[in-house]
């Protein structure tokens, strides 16, 4: 177990970053206008949470925010590396920044996140994107003020991409992008090394925040009026294993459930190998916990699960799902599936379809396997062609949509208590809401309802959403 003093970033180190924020703030204070920053986040909620912290630091340094790159003095891109497609998108967008930089040479372009936490990608940015000013890894997020100050005062490009096991910074400022939903990271990093996955290499080892800090943050969010709080971690079930004290994820859930306030609680992600019956029991008995379990299974084939280093069988998984269904009637189940893992045969794939049939997911996040250099799966022979993988993917999508539609139909005619999350995005509905089980509900109503729990009668559905009216 790592020494806690080494994991937690000291007050002295944090104070230094606050000093850098003040120094950048002083530089910006001399300007006759408010400088703007553009922040873009790719990938998962963990990245969004990191971006919200960097926004907090930027705000303290005197920056306002814009959604137009051309107006920004600081462009900050928080990248994802989970699939090749995510990296390609980011690289394309960084490429497109070159003409903004030509028009505005004072613009500072900073690239951080999981993609730049791979040395090969950091090197590529150094070589091929000379107009990128700051490149930093996920481990340096808390040092962003220092990196920006260095760039502003020394004019040299700044590269801080060295890998470490990872630490925890408490007490940094944060600007949240939403006022109904809030993210709370309860732990960072991943120790699981699923054979296809890059995350453990770019996010470091598992480390849990102290429960007191989490409780304090959530009390603050509840007092500010946040209505849905999502606890984040790559495998929340590992929470507390690195703390030399009597705490588990389930215990943490009970503690949070006792916090006063009218809010709902979600968590992601839960690894099946560590998901326990106690977790399901907690979901059944905690009134604030949403009755939704996102439990990524990845494959229904035991052979592939072994190759993936997932450490459970489809039988183990189904047993837990059975228990969840018995304990929490109406529980909503969702999952992640990878199609075309190296060596996956038609038979393995059929196993996945069978498992999906058995479970009955309301939604699935489906991905075609993407080779991540440096991971063990990248070395496994992969005879299936892209066309075969695409065909499997299409079949999977078809089954997923049929199943989701079937489950969504059961809502028609019922009244659901939903949280109105935001104004509607399309033309036809003025509000977007979510059921306790996380199903999206489109409806019409006054914008003042955003942030309230209301009763909605479900009138129609699609595989992706429900439609309703105020009950
Ligand atoms: N920690 C979470 C998931 C993080 S990544 C968990 O274990 O559930 C989110 C999803 O991306 C994974 O569940 C997996 O389905 C998918 N994924 C990860 N690496 C991938 C790869 N190399 N190719 C395709 N999909 C991948
Ligand atoms: Fe990746 Fe597996 Fe860790 Fe999830 S648990 S982040 S899939 S290595
Ligand atoms: Fe992507 Fe990193 Fe999240 S690789 S999915 S942003 S942990």
Coordinates of C-alpha atoms and ligand atoms in Angstrom, one line a residue:
X1 CA 0.0 0.0 0.0
X2 CA 1.4 3.4 -0.9
X3 CA 2.2 5.9 1.8
X4 CA -0.8 8.2 2.0
X5 CA 1.5 11.3 2.3
X6 CA 2.9 10.5 -1.1
X7 CA -0.5 10.1 -2.6
X8 CA -2.2 13.2 -1.3
X9 CA -0.7 16.4 -2.8
X10 CA 0.4 18.5 0.2
X11 CA -1.0 21.9 1.2
X12 CA 2.4 23.4 0.5
X13 CA 2.4 22.1 -3.1
X14 CA -1.2 23.3 -3.6
X15 CA -0.4 26.7 -2.2
X16 CA 2.3 27.0 -4.9
X17 CA -0.3 26.4 -7.6
X18 CA -2.6 29.0 -6.0
X19 CA 0.4 31.4 -6.1
X20 CA 0.8 30.7 -9.9
X21 CA -3.0 31.3 -10.3
X22 CA -2.5 34.7 -8.6
X23 CA 0.5 35.5 -10.8
X24 CA -1.4 34.7 -14.0
X25 CA -4.3 36.6 -12.6
X26 CA -2.1 39.6 -12.2
X27 CA -0.9 39.4 -15.8
X28 CA -4.5 39.2 -17.0
X29 CA -5.6 42.0 -14.6
X30 CA -3.4 44.4 -16.5
X31 CA -5.3 43.8 -19.7
X32 CA -8.1 46.2 -20.6
X33 CA -10.5 43.4 -21.4
X34 CA -11.4 40.0 -19.9
X35 CA -9.4 37.3 -21.7
X36 CA -11.3 34.2 -22.7
X37 CA -10.6 30.5 -22.6
X38 CA -12.0 27.7 -24.7
X39 CA -12.1 24.3 -23.0
X40 CA -13.1 21.1 -24.8
X41 CA -13.4 17.7 -23.3
X42 CA -13.4 14.3 -25.0
X43 CA -14.0 10.9 -23.5
X44 CA -15.6 9.9 -20.3
X45 CA -17.1 11.8 -17.3
X46 CA -13.8 11.5 -15.5
X47 CA -12.3 13.8 -18.1
X48 CA -15.2 16.2 -17.8
X49 CA -14.6 16.3 -14.1
X50 CA -10.9 17.1 -14.7
X51 CA -11.9 19.8 -17.2
X52 CA -14.2 21.4 -14.7
X53 CA -11.3 21.7 -12.3
X54 CA -9.1 23.2 -15.0
X55 CA -12.0 25.6 -15.7
X56 CA -12.0 26.5 -12.0
X57 CA -8.3 27.3 -12.2
X58 CA -8.8 29.3 -15.4
X59 CA -11.6 31.3 -13.8
X60 CA -9.4 32.1 -10.8
X61 CA -6.6 33.2 -13.2
X62 CA -9.0 35.8 -14.6
X63 CA -10.3 34.1 -17.7
X64 CA -13.9 34.1 -18.9
X65 CA -15.2 31.3 -21.2
X66 CA -16.2 31.1 -24.8
X67 CA -17.4 28.4 -27.2
X68 CA -15.6 30.0 -30.1
X69 CA -11.9 29.0 -30.5
X70 CA -11.2 32.1 -32.5
X71 CA -12.0 34.4 -29.5
X72 CA -9.9 32.5 -27.1
X73 CA -6.5 33.4 -25.7
X74 CA -6.2 29.9 -24.1
X75 CA -7.5 26.8 -25.9
X76 CA -7.4 23.8 -23.7
X77 CA -8.3 20.3 -25.1
X78 CA -8.7 17.4 -22.7
X79 CA -8.2 14.3 -24.8
X80 CA -9.3 10.6 -24.7
X81 CA -7.3 7.6 -25.8
X82 CA -9.8 4.8 -25.3
X83 CA -10.2 4.0 -29.0
X84 CA -8.3 5.0 -32.1
X85 CA -11.3 6.9 -33.4
X86 CA -11.2 9.2 -30.3
X87 CA -7.6 10.0 -31.0
X88 CA -8.2 10.7 -34.7
X89 CA -10.9 13.1 -33.9
X90 CA -8.7 15.0 -31.4
X91 CA -5.8 15.1 -33.8
X92 CA -8.1 16.4 -36.6
X93 CA -9.3 19.2 -34.3
X94 CA -5.8 20.1 -33.1
X95 CA -4.9 20.3 -36.8
X96 CA -7.8 22.7 -37.4
X97 CA -6.5 25.0 -34.6
X98 CA -3.5 25.9 -36.7
X99 CA -5.4 28.6 -38.7
X100 CA -6.7 30.2 -35.5
X101 CA -3.2 30.4 -34.2
X102 CA -2.0 32.0 -37.4
X103 CA -4.6 34.7 -37.1
X104 CA -4.0 35.1 -33.4
X105 CA -0.3 34.2 -32.6
X106 CA -0.8 35.0 -28.9
X107 CA -3.3 32.2 -28.6
X108 CA -2.0 29.5 -26.2
X109 CA -2.9 25.9 -27.2
X110 CA -2.7 23.4 -24.3
X111 CA -3.4 19.7 -24.8
X112 CA -3.9 17.4 -21.8
X113 CA -5.7 14.2 -20.9
X114 CA -5.3 10.5 -21.7
X115 CA -4.0 10.8 -25.2
X116 CA -1.1 13.0 -24.2
X117 CA -0.3 10.7 -21.3
X118 CA 1.1 8.2 -23.8
X119 CA 4.7 9.2 -24.5
X120 CA 4.4 8.3 -28.2
X121 CA 1.5 10.8 -28.6
X122 CA 3.3 13.5 -26.6
X123 CA 6.3 13.0 -29.0
X124 CA 4.0 13.2 -32.0
X125 CA 2.6 16.5 -30.8
X126 CA 6.1 17.9 -30.2
X127 CA 7.2 16.9 -33.7
X128 CA 4.2 17.4 -35.9
X129 CA 2.2 20.2 -34.2
X130 CA 4.8 22.9 -33.5
X131 CA 2.1 25.5 -32.7
X132 CA 0.9 23.5 -29.7
X133 CA 2.3 25.3 -26.7
X134 CA 1.6 23.1 -23.6
X135 CA 1.3 19.3 -23.5
X136 CA 0.6 17.6 -20.2
X137 CA -0.5 14.2 -18.8
X138 CA -3.5 13.4 -16.6
X139 CA -1.1 13.4 -13.6
X140 CA -0.3 17.1 -14.1
X141 CA -3.8 18.5 -14.1
X142 CA -3.3 20.1 -10.7
X143 CA -0.1 21.8 -12.0
X144 CA -1.9 23.5 -14.9
X145 CA -1.5 27.0 -13.4
X146 CA 2.3 26.5 -13.2
X147 CA 2.5 25.2 -16.8
X148 CA 0.4 28.1 -18.1
X149 CA 2.5 30.7 -16.1
X150 CA 5.7 29.1 -17.6
X151 CA 4.4 29.5 -21.1
X152 CA 3.2 33.0 -20.5
X153 CA 6.5 34.2 -19.1
X154 CA 9.2 32.1 -20.7
X155 CA 7.8 31.8 -24.2
X156 CA 9.2 28.2 -24.5
X157 CA 6.9 25.2 -25.3
X158 CA 6.0 23.3 -22.1
X159 CA 6.0 19.5 -22.0
X160 CA 5.0 17.7 -18.8
X161 CA 4.1 14.2 -19.7
X162 CA 6.2 12.1 -17.3
X163 CA 4.3 9.1 -16.0
X164 CA 3.7 8.4 -12.3
X165 CA 1.4 6.2 -10.3
X166 CA -0.8 9.2 -9.8
X167 CA -1.8 11.4 -6.8
X168 CA -4.9 13.1 -5.4
X169 CA -5.4 16.9 -5.3
X170 CA -8.0 18.2 -2.9
X171 CA -9.3 21.7 -2.6
X172 CA -8.8 22.9 -6.2
X173 CA -11.4 25.4 -7.6
X174 CA -14.0 24.0 -9.9
X175 CA -16.5 25.5 -12.4
X176 CA -19.3 23.1 -13.1
X177 CA -20.9 23.0 -16.5
X178 CA -24.4 22.0 -15.3
X179 CA -26.5 23.1 -12.4
X180 CA -28.7 20.0 -12.1
X181 CA -26.2 17.2 -12.5
X182 CA -22.8 17.1 -10.8
X183 CA -19.8 14.7 -11.1
X184 CA -17.9 13.7 -8.0
X185 CA -14.8 11.6 -8.5
X186 CA -14.4 9.2 -5.6
X187 CA -11.3 7.6 -6.9
X188 CA -8.8 7.8 -9.7
X189 CA -6.9 5.4 -11.8
X190 CA -7.4 1.7 -12.6
X191 CA -5.5 -1.5 -11.5
X192 CA -7.5 -4.0 -13.6
X193 CA -5.5 -4.0 -16.9
X194 CA -8.2 -5.5 -19.0
X195 CA -6.1 -6.7 -21.9
X196 CA -7.6 -4.3 -24.5
X197 CA -7.7 -1.1 -22.4
X198 CA -5.3 1.8 -22.3
X199 CA -6.8 3.5 -19.2
X200 CA -4.5 1.9 -16.6
X201 CA -1.5 3.1 -18.6
X202 CA -2.7 6.7 -18.8
X203 CA -4.5 7.2 -15.5
X204 CA -2.1 5.4 -13.1
X205 CA -2.9 3.2 -10.1
X206 CA -6.1 3.2 -8.1
X207 CA -6.3 5.7 -5.4
X208 CA -9.4 6.6 -3.3
X209 CA -10.3 10.0 -1.9
X210 CA -10.9 10.2 1.8
X211 CA -14.6 9.6 2.6
X212 CA -14.7 12.9 4.6
X213 CA -13.7 14.9 1.5
X214 CA -16.3 13.2 -0.6
X215 CA -19.0 13.7 2.0
X216 CA -18.0 17.4 2.4
X217 CA -18.2 17.9 -1.4
X218 CA -21.6 16.3 -1.7
X219 CA -23.0 18.2 1.2
X220 CA -21.9 21.4 -0.6
X221 CA -23.5 20.3 -3.8
X222 CA -26.8 19.4 -2.1
X223 CA -26.8 22.8 -0.4
X224 CA -26.2 24.4 -3.8
X225 CA -29.3 22.7 -5.1
X226 CA -27.8 20.0 -7.3
X227 CA -30.4 17.3 -7.9
X228 CA -28.3 14.4 -9.3
X229 CA -24.8 13.5 -8.2
X230 CA -22.8 10.9 -10.1
X231 CA -20.0 9.2 -8.3
X232 CA -17.1 8.5 -10.6
X233 CA -14.3 5.9 -10.8
X234 CA -13.1 3.4 -13.3
X235 CA -14.1 0.7 -11.0
X236 CA -16.0 2.2 -8.1
X237 CA -16.3 -1.2 -6.4
X238 CA -12.5 -0.9 -5.6
X239 CA -13.2 2.2 -3.6
X240 CA -11.3 2.2 -0.3
X241 CA -9.1 -0.9 -1.0
X242 CA -6.1 1.4 -0.9
X243 CA -7.1 3.1 2.3
X244 CA -5.9 1.6 5.6
X245 CA -9.3 2.0 7.2
X246 CA -12.7 0.4 7.5
X247 CA -14.4 1.6 4.4
X248 CA -15.8 0.0 1.2
X249 CA -17.8 1.4 -1.7
X250 CA -21.0 0.1 -0.2
X251 CA -20.3 1.7 3.2
X252 CA -19.6 5.0 1.4
X253 CA -23.0 4.7 -0.4
X254 CA -24.8 4.4 2.9
X255 CA -22.9 7.4 4.3
X256 CA -23.8 9.5 1.3
X257 CA -27.4 8.3 1.4
X258 CA -27.7 9.8 4.9
X259 CA -26.8 13.3 3.7
X260 CA -29.8 15.5 4.0
X261 CA -31.2 16.9 0.8
X262 CA -33.5 16.3 -2.2
X263 CA -31.0 14.7 -4.6
X264 CA -30.5 11.4 -6.5
X265 CA -27.3 9.4 -6.5
X266 CA -25.7 7.5 -9.4
X267 CA -22.4 5.8 -9.8
X268 CA -20.2 4.6 -12.6
X269 CA -18.5 2.4 -13.4
X270 CA -18.9 -0.9 -11.6
X271 CA -16.7 -3.8 -12.6
X272 CA -18.6 -7.1 -12.5
X273 CA -15.7 -9.0 -10.8
X274 CA -16.0 -6.7 -7.8
X275 CA -19.8 -6.1 -7.8
X276 CA -21.2 -7.8 -4.7
X277 CA -24.6 -8.7 -3.4
X278 CA -24.0 -6.1 -0.7
X279 CA -23.9 -3.5 -3.4
X280 CA -27.2 -4.6 -4.7
X281 CA -28.6 -4.7 -1.2
X282 CA -27.4 -1.1 -0.8
X283 CA -29.1 -0.1 -4.0
X284 CA -32.3 -1.7 -2.8
X285 CA -32.4 0.0 0.5
X286 CA -30.9 3.5 -0.1
X287 CA -33.7 5.8 -1.2
X288 CA -31.4 8.3 -2.9
X289 CA -29.7 5.7 -5.1
X290 CA -31.2 5.4 -8.6
X291 CA -32.4 1.9 -9.5
X292 CA -30.0 1.7 -12.4
X293 CA -27.0 -0.6 -12.7
X294 CA -24.5 0.0 -15.5
X295 CA -22.5 -3.2 -15.4
X296 CA -20.2 -3.6 -18.4
X297 CA -20.0 -7.2 -19.4
X298 CA -17.9 -6.7 -22.6
X299 CA -18.6 -10.2 -23.9
X300 CA -20.8 -13.2 -23.3
X301 CA -18.0 -15.7 -24.2
X302 CA -16.1 -17.1 -21.2
X303 CA -13.1 -17.7 -23.5
X304 CA -13.0 -14.1 -24.6
X305 CA -13.6 -12.8 -21.1
X306 CA -10.5 -14.8 -20.0
X307 CA -8.5 -13.3 -22.9
X308 CA -9.8 -9.9 -21.9
X309 CA -8.5 -10.5 -18.3
X310 CA -12.0 -9.6 -16.9
X311 CA -11.9 -12.2 -14.1
X312 CA -15.5 -13.3 -14.2
X313 CA -17.5 -15.7 -16.3
X314 CA -20.8 -15.1 -18.0
X315 CA -22.3 -17.4 -15.3
X316 CA -21.0 -15.3 -12.5
X317 CA -22.4 -12.2 -14.2
X318 CA -25.8 -13.7 -14.8
X319 CA -26.1 -14.8 -11.2
X320 CA -25.5 -11.3 -10.0
X321 CA -28.0 -9.9 -12.5
X322 CA -30.6 -12.5 -11.3
X323 CA -30.0 -11.3 -7.7
X324 CA -30.4 -7.7 -8.8
X325 CA -33.6 -8.4 -10.6
X326 CA -35.0 -10.2 -7.6
X327 CA -33.9 -7.6 -5.1
X328 CA -34.9 -4.5 -7.0
X329 CA -38.0 -5.1 -9.1
X330 CA -37.9 -2.9 -12.2
X331 CA -34.1 -2.3 -12.0
X332 CA -32.8 -0.8 -15.2
X333 CA -29.7 -2.6 -16.6
X334 CA -27.2 -1.2 -19.1
X335 CA -23.8 -2.4 -20.2
X336 CA -20.8 -2.0 -22.5
X337 CA -20.0 -4.5 -25.2
X338 CA -16.9 -4.9 -27.3
X339 CA -17.3 -6.7 -30.7
X340 CA -14.4 -8.1 -32.6
X341 CA -11.9 -8.6 -29.8
X342 CA -8.9 -10.4 -31.4
X343 CA -9.7 -14.0 -32.0
X344 CA -13.4 -13.6 -31.4
X345 CA -15.2 -16.3 -33.4
X346 CA -18.8 -16.4 -34.7
X347 CA -19.5 -18.7 -31.8
X348 CA -18.1 -16.3 -29.2
X349 CA -20.2 -13.6 -30.7
X350 CA -23.3 -15.8 -30.5
X351 CA -22.6 -16.2 -26.8
X352 CA -22.7 -12.5 -26.4
X353 CA -26.0 -12.2 -28.2
X354 CA -27.4 -15.0 -26.0
X355 CA -26.3 -13.2 -22.8
X356 CA -27.9 -10.0 -24.0
X357 CA -31.2 -11.8 -24.7
X358 CA -31.1 -13.3 -21.2
X359 CA -30.3 -10.0 -19.3
X360 CA -32.6 -7.6 -21.2
X361 CA -30.7 -4.3 -21.2
X362 CA -32.4 -1.0 -21.6
X363 CA -29.4 0.4 -23.4
X364 CA -26.0 -0.9 -24.5
X365 CA -22.9 1.0 -25.4
X366 CA -21.4 -1.0 -28.2
X367 CA -17.9 -0.7 -29.5
X368 CA -15.9 -2.4 -32.3
X369 CA -12.5 -3.4 -30.7
X370 CA -9.8 -0.8 -31.3
X371 CA -6.2 -1.9 -31.1
X372 CA -4.3 0.1 -28.4
X373 CA -0.6 -0.1 -28.9
X374 CA 1.2 -1.2 -25.7
X375 CA -1.7 -3.3 -24.4
X376 CA -1.5 -7.1 -24.3
X377 CA -4.5 -7.6 -26.7
X378 CA -2.6 -5.6 -29.4
X379 CA -0.3 -8.7 -29.6
X380 CA -3.1 -11.3 -30.1
X381 CA -3.6 -12.5 -33.6
X382 CA -6.8 -11.1 -35.1
X383 CA -7.9 -13.0 -38.2
X384 CA -11.5 -11.6 -38.4
X385 CA -11.9 -9.0 -41.2
X386 CA -13.3 -5.5 -40.7
X387 CA -16.3 -6.5 -42.7
X388 CA -17.0 -9.5 -40.4
X389 CA -16.7 -7.2 -37.3
X390 CA -19.0 -4.7 -38.9
X391 CA -21.6 -7.4 -39.7
X392 CA -21.4 -8.5 -36.0
X393 CA -21.7 -5.0 -34.8
X394 CA -24.8 -4.4 -37.0
X395 CA -26.5 -7.5 -35.7
X396 CA -25.7 -6.5 -32.1
X397 CA -27.1 -3.0 -32.7
X398 CA -30.3 -4.5 -34.2
X399 CA -30.8 -6.8 -31.2
X400 CA -30.0 -4.0 -28.8
X401 CA -32.6 -1.7 -30.4
X402 CA -35.2 -4.4 -30.4
X403 CA -34.6 -5.2 -26.8
X404 CA -34.6 -1.5 -25.7
X405 CA -37.8 -0.8 -27.6
X406 CA -39.5 -3.8 -26.0
X407 CA -38.5 -2.6 -22.5
X408 CA -39.4 1.0 -23.3
X409 CA -42.9 -0.1 -24.5
X410 CA -43.6 -1.3 -20.9
X411 CA -43.5 2.3 -19.7
X412 CA -46.3 3.5 -22.0
X413 CA -49.3 4.4 -19.9
X414 CA -47.4 4.5 -16.6
X415 CA -46.6 7.6 -14.6
X416 CA -42.9 8.1 -13.8
X417 CA -41.2 10.4 -11.4
X418 CA -38.5 12.1 -13.5
X419 CA -35.8 14.8 -12.9
X420 CA -36.1 17.5 -15.5
X421 CA -32.4 18.0 -16.5
X422 CA -32.3 20.6 -19.2
X423 CA -34.2 22.4 -21.9
X424 CA -35.0 20.1 -24.8
X425 CA -32.4 19.9 -27.6
X426 CA -34.7 19.1 -30.6
X427 CA -37.5 21.3 -32.0
X428 CA -40.4 19.2 -30.8
X429 CA -39.9 19.1 -27.0
X430 CA -39.1 21.9 -24.6
X431 CA -37.7 19.7 -21.8
X432 CA -35.4 16.7 -21.4
X433 CA -35.8 14.6 -18.3
X434 CA -34.5 11.3 -16.9
X435 CA -36.3 8.5 -15.0
X436 CA -34.8 7.0 -11.9
X437 CA -33.5 4.2 -14.1
X438 CA -31.7 6.8 -16.4
X439 CA -34.2 6.6 -19.3
X440 CA -34.3 9.9 -21.3
X441 CA -37.8 11.4 -21.4
X442 CA -38.8 14.1 -23.9
X443 CA -41.7 16.3 -22.9
X444 CA -43.2 19.7 -23.2
X445 CA -43.4 22.0 -20.2
X446 CA -42.3 25.3 -18.8
X447 CA -38.5 25.9 -18.6
X448 CA -38.9 26.8 -15.0
X449 CA -39.3 23.0 -14.3
X450 CA -35.6 22.4 -15.1
X451 CA -34.1 21.0 -11.9
X452 CA -37.4 19.7 -10.5
X453 CA -38.7 16.2 -9.9
X454 CA -42.0 15.9 -11.6
X455 CA -44.6 13.2 -12.5
X456 CA -44.8 12.4 -16.2
X457 CA -47.2 10.2 -18.0
X458 CA -45.4 8.2 -20.7
X459 CA -47.2 8.2 -24.0
X460 CA -44.7 6.9 -26.6
X461 CA -41.2 5.6 -27.0
X462 CA -38.3 4.8 -29.3
X463 CA -35.4 2.4 -28.7
X464 CA -33.4 5.4 -27.3
X465 CA -36.0 7.5 -25.4
X466 CA -39.4 7.8 -23.9
X467 CA -41.9 10.6 -24.7
X468 CA -44.4 11.9 -22.2
X469 CA -46.6 14.7 -20.9
X470 CA -47.0 16.3 -17.5
X471 CA -49.2 14.1 -15.3
Ligands
LIG1 N1 -13.7 1.4 -16.4 C1 -14.9 1.2 -17.2 C2 -14.8 1.5 -18.6 C3 -13.9 2.5 -19.2 S1 -13.8 2.6 -20.9 C4 -15.2 -0.3 -17.0 O1 -14.4 -1.1 -16.8 O2 -16.3 -0.6 -17.2 C5 -15.5 2.4 -21.4 C6 -15.7 1.3 -22.4 O3 -14.9 1.5 -23.5 C7 -15.3 0.0 -21.9 O4 -16.3 -0.6 -21.0 C8 -15.2 -0.8 -23.1 O5 -16.4 -1.4 -23.5 C9 -14.8 0.2 -24.1 N2 -13.4 0.1 -24.5 C10 -12.3 0.2 -23.8 N3 -11.1 -0.1 -24.5 C11 -11.6 -0.4 -25.7 C12 -10.9 -0.8 -26.9 N4 -9.6 -0.9 -27.0 N5 -11.6 -1.0 -28.0 C13 -13.0 -0.9 -28.0 N6 -13.7 -0.5 -26.9 C14 -13.0 -0.3 -25.8
LIG2 FE1 -10.2 -0.3 -18.7 FE2 -10.8 -2.5 -17.5 FE3 -9.9 -0.5 -16.1 FE4 -12.3 -0.4 -17.1 S1 -11.6 -1.8 -15.5 S2 -10.8 1.2 -17.2 S3 -12.1 -1.5 -19.0 S4 -8.8 -1.6 -17.6
LIG3 FE1 -11.0 8.2 -22.5 FE2 -9.3 8.5 -20.5 FE3 -11.9 8.4 -20.0 S1 -9.0 7.2 -22.2 S2 -12.7 7.1 -21.7 S3 -10.9 10.0 -21.2 S4 -10.2 7.6 -18.7

